[in-house]
Coordinates of C-alpha atoms in Angstrom, one line a residue:
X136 CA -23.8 40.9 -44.3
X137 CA -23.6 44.6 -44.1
X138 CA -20.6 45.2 -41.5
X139 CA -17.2 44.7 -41.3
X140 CA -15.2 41.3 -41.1
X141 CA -11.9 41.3 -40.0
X142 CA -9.7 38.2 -40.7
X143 CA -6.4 37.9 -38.6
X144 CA -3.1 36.4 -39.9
X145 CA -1.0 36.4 -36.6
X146 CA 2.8 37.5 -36.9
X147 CA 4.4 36.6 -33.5
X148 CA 8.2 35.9 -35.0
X149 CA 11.7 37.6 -33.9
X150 CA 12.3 37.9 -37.7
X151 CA 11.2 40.9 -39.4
X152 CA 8.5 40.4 -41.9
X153 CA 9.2 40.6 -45.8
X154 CA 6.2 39.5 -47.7
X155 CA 2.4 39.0 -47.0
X156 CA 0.1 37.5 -49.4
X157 CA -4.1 37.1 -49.2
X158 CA -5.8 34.7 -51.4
X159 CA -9.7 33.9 -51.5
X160 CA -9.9 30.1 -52.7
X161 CA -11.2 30.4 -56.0
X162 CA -10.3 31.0 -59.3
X163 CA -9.9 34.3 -60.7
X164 CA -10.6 35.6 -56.7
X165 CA -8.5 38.4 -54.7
X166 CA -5.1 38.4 -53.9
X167 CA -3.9 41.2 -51.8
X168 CA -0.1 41.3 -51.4
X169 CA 2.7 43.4 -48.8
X170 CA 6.6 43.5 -50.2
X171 CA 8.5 45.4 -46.9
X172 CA 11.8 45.4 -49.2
X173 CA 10.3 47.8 -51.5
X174 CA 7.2 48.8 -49.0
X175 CA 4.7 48.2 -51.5
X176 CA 1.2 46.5 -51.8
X177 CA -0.6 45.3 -54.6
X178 CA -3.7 44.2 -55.6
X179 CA -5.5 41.8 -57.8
X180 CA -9.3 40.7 -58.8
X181 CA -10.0 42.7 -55.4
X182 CA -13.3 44.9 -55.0
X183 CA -12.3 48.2 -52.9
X184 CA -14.0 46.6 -49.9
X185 CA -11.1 44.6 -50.0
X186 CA -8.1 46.7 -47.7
X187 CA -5.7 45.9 -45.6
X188 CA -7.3 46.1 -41.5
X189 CA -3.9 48.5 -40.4
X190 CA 0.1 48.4 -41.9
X191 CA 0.5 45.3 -43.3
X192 CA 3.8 45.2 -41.6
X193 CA 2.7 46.0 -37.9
X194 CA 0.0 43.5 -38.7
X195 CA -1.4 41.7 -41.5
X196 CA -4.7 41.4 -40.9
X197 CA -7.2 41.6 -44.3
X198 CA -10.5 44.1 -43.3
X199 CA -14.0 43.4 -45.8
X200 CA -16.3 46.4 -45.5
X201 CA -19.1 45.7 -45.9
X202 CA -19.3 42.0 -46.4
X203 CA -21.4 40.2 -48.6
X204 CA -22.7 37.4 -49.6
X205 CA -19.9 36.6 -52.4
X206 CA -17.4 37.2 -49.6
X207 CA -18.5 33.8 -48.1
X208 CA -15.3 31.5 -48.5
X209 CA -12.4 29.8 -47.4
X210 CA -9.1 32.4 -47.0
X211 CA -5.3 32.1 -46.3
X212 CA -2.6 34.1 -45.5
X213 CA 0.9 33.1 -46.5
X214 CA 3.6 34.8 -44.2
X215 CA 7.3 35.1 -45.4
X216 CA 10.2 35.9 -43.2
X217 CA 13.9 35.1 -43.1
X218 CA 12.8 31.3 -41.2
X219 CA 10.4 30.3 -44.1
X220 CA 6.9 30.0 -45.5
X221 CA 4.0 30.0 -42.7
X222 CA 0.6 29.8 -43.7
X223 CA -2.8 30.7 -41.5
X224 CA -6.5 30.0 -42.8
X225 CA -9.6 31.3 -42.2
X226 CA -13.6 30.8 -43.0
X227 CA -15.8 33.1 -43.2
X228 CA -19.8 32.6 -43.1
X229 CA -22.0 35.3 -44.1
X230 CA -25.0 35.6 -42.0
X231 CA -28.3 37.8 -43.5
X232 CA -30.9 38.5 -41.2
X233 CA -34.6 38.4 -43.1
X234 CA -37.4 40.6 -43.4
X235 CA -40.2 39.1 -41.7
X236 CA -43.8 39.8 -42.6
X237 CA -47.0 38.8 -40.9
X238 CA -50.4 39.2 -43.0
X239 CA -53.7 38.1 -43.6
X240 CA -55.4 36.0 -46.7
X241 CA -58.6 35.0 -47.1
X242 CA -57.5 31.8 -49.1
X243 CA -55.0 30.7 -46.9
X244 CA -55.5 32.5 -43.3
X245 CA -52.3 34.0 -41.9
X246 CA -49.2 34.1 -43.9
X247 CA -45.8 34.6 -42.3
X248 CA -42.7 35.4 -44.3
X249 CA -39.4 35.3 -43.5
X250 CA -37.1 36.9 -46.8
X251 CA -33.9 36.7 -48.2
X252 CA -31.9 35.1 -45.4
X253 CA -29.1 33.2 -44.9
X254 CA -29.5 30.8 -43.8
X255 CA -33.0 30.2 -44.1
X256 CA -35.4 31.0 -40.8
X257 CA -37.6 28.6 -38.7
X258 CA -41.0 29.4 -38.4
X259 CA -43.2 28.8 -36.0
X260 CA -46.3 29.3 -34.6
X261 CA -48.7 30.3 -31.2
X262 CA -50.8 28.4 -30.8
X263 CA -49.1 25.5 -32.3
X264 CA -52.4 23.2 -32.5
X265 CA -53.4 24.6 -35.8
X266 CA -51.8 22.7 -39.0
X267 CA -49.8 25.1 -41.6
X268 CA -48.0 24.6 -44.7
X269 CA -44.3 25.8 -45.6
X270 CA -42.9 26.7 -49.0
X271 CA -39.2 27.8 -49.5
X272 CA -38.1 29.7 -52.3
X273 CA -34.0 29.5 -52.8
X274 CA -32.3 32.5 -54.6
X275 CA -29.7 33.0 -57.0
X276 CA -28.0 35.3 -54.2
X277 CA -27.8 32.1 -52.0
X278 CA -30.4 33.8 -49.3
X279 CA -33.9 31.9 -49.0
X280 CA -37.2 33.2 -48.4
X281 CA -39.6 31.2 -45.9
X282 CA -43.6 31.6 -46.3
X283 CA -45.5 29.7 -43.6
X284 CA -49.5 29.9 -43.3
X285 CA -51.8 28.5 -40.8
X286 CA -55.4 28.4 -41.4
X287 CA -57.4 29.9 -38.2
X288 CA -60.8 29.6 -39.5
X289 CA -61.7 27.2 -36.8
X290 CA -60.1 29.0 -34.1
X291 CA -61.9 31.4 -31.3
X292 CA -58.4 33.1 -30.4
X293 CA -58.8 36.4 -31.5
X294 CA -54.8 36.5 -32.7
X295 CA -52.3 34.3 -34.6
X296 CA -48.7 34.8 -33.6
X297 CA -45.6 33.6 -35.8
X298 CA -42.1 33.0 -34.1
X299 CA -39.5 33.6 -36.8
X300 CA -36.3 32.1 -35.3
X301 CA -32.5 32.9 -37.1
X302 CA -28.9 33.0 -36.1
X303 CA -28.9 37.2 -36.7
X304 CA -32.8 37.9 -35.4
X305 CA -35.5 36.4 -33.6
X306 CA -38.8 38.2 -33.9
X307 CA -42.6 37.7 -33.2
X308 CA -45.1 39.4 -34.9
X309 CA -49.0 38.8 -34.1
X310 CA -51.9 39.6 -36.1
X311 CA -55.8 40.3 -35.3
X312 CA -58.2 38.1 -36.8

């Protein structure tokens, strides 16, 4: 989430080119079209992070700056030339690193937090002898916020660290006690 995706829809024919078409999989989603007979490009139900990467004629190529979330989804290209109908698909996975937190609470000891990612982020902790409890909260926005907290109360260390593990970060954050 946040930078630019690039999906490629490969034109390696003799034939020149005469119609390009984008489509998101859904209804009512994007369509982003290329006519070379009357070099013109249309748009419909597309944001204006939607573009096309370079000339749709030198290459078709669809550019989504920045990505979201709602970009997540299943794509395809349909190529037209003078030999037929080819078609090219594509997935695209939208990754959002959390914000991790590390505190203190009486009640509960230490409290590690991993927000809004996607998808959600392992937590775990040093050392790993002390039991802790996990709740997961899901948003609407399809990102998921982990809270882990261990109870040190017991413990002569004189820190708690928490290893919070994603595809886009790994961090580890320690705490006094």
């Amino acid at each position: 989430a946040g930078h630019e995706a690039v999906l490629s829809c490969p034109y390696i024919f003799k034939e020149p080119l005469l119609m390009v078409t984008w489509k998101k999989k859904c209804s009512s989603c994007c369509v982003l079209a290329y006519r070379s007979d009357h070099n013109e490009t249309g748009k419909i139900n597309c944001s204006e992070r939607i573009m096309w990467k370079y000339s749709p004629d030198s290459d078709p190529a669809l550019r989504i700056s920045p990505v979201n979330v709602g970009d997540e989804g299943n794509y395809s290209c349909e190529i037209i030339n003078s030999e037929g109908n080819f078609y090219f698909s594509s997935s695209l996975t939208v990754i959002v690193p959390p914000r991790v937190t590390l505190s203190y609470d009486e009640g509960r000891g230490a409290v590690c937090q991993a927000s809004g990612g996607k998808p959600a982020a392992d937590i775990s902790w040093i050392p790993a002898s002390n039991p802790s409890t996990e709740e997961e909260i899901h948003h609407p926005d399809g990102t998921v916020t982990r809270v882990s907290y261990t109870g040190w109360g017991n413990s002569t260390l004189p820190t708690a660290t928490c290893l919070v593990t994603h595809p886009a970060t790994n961090q580890t954050l320690s705490i006094d006690l």
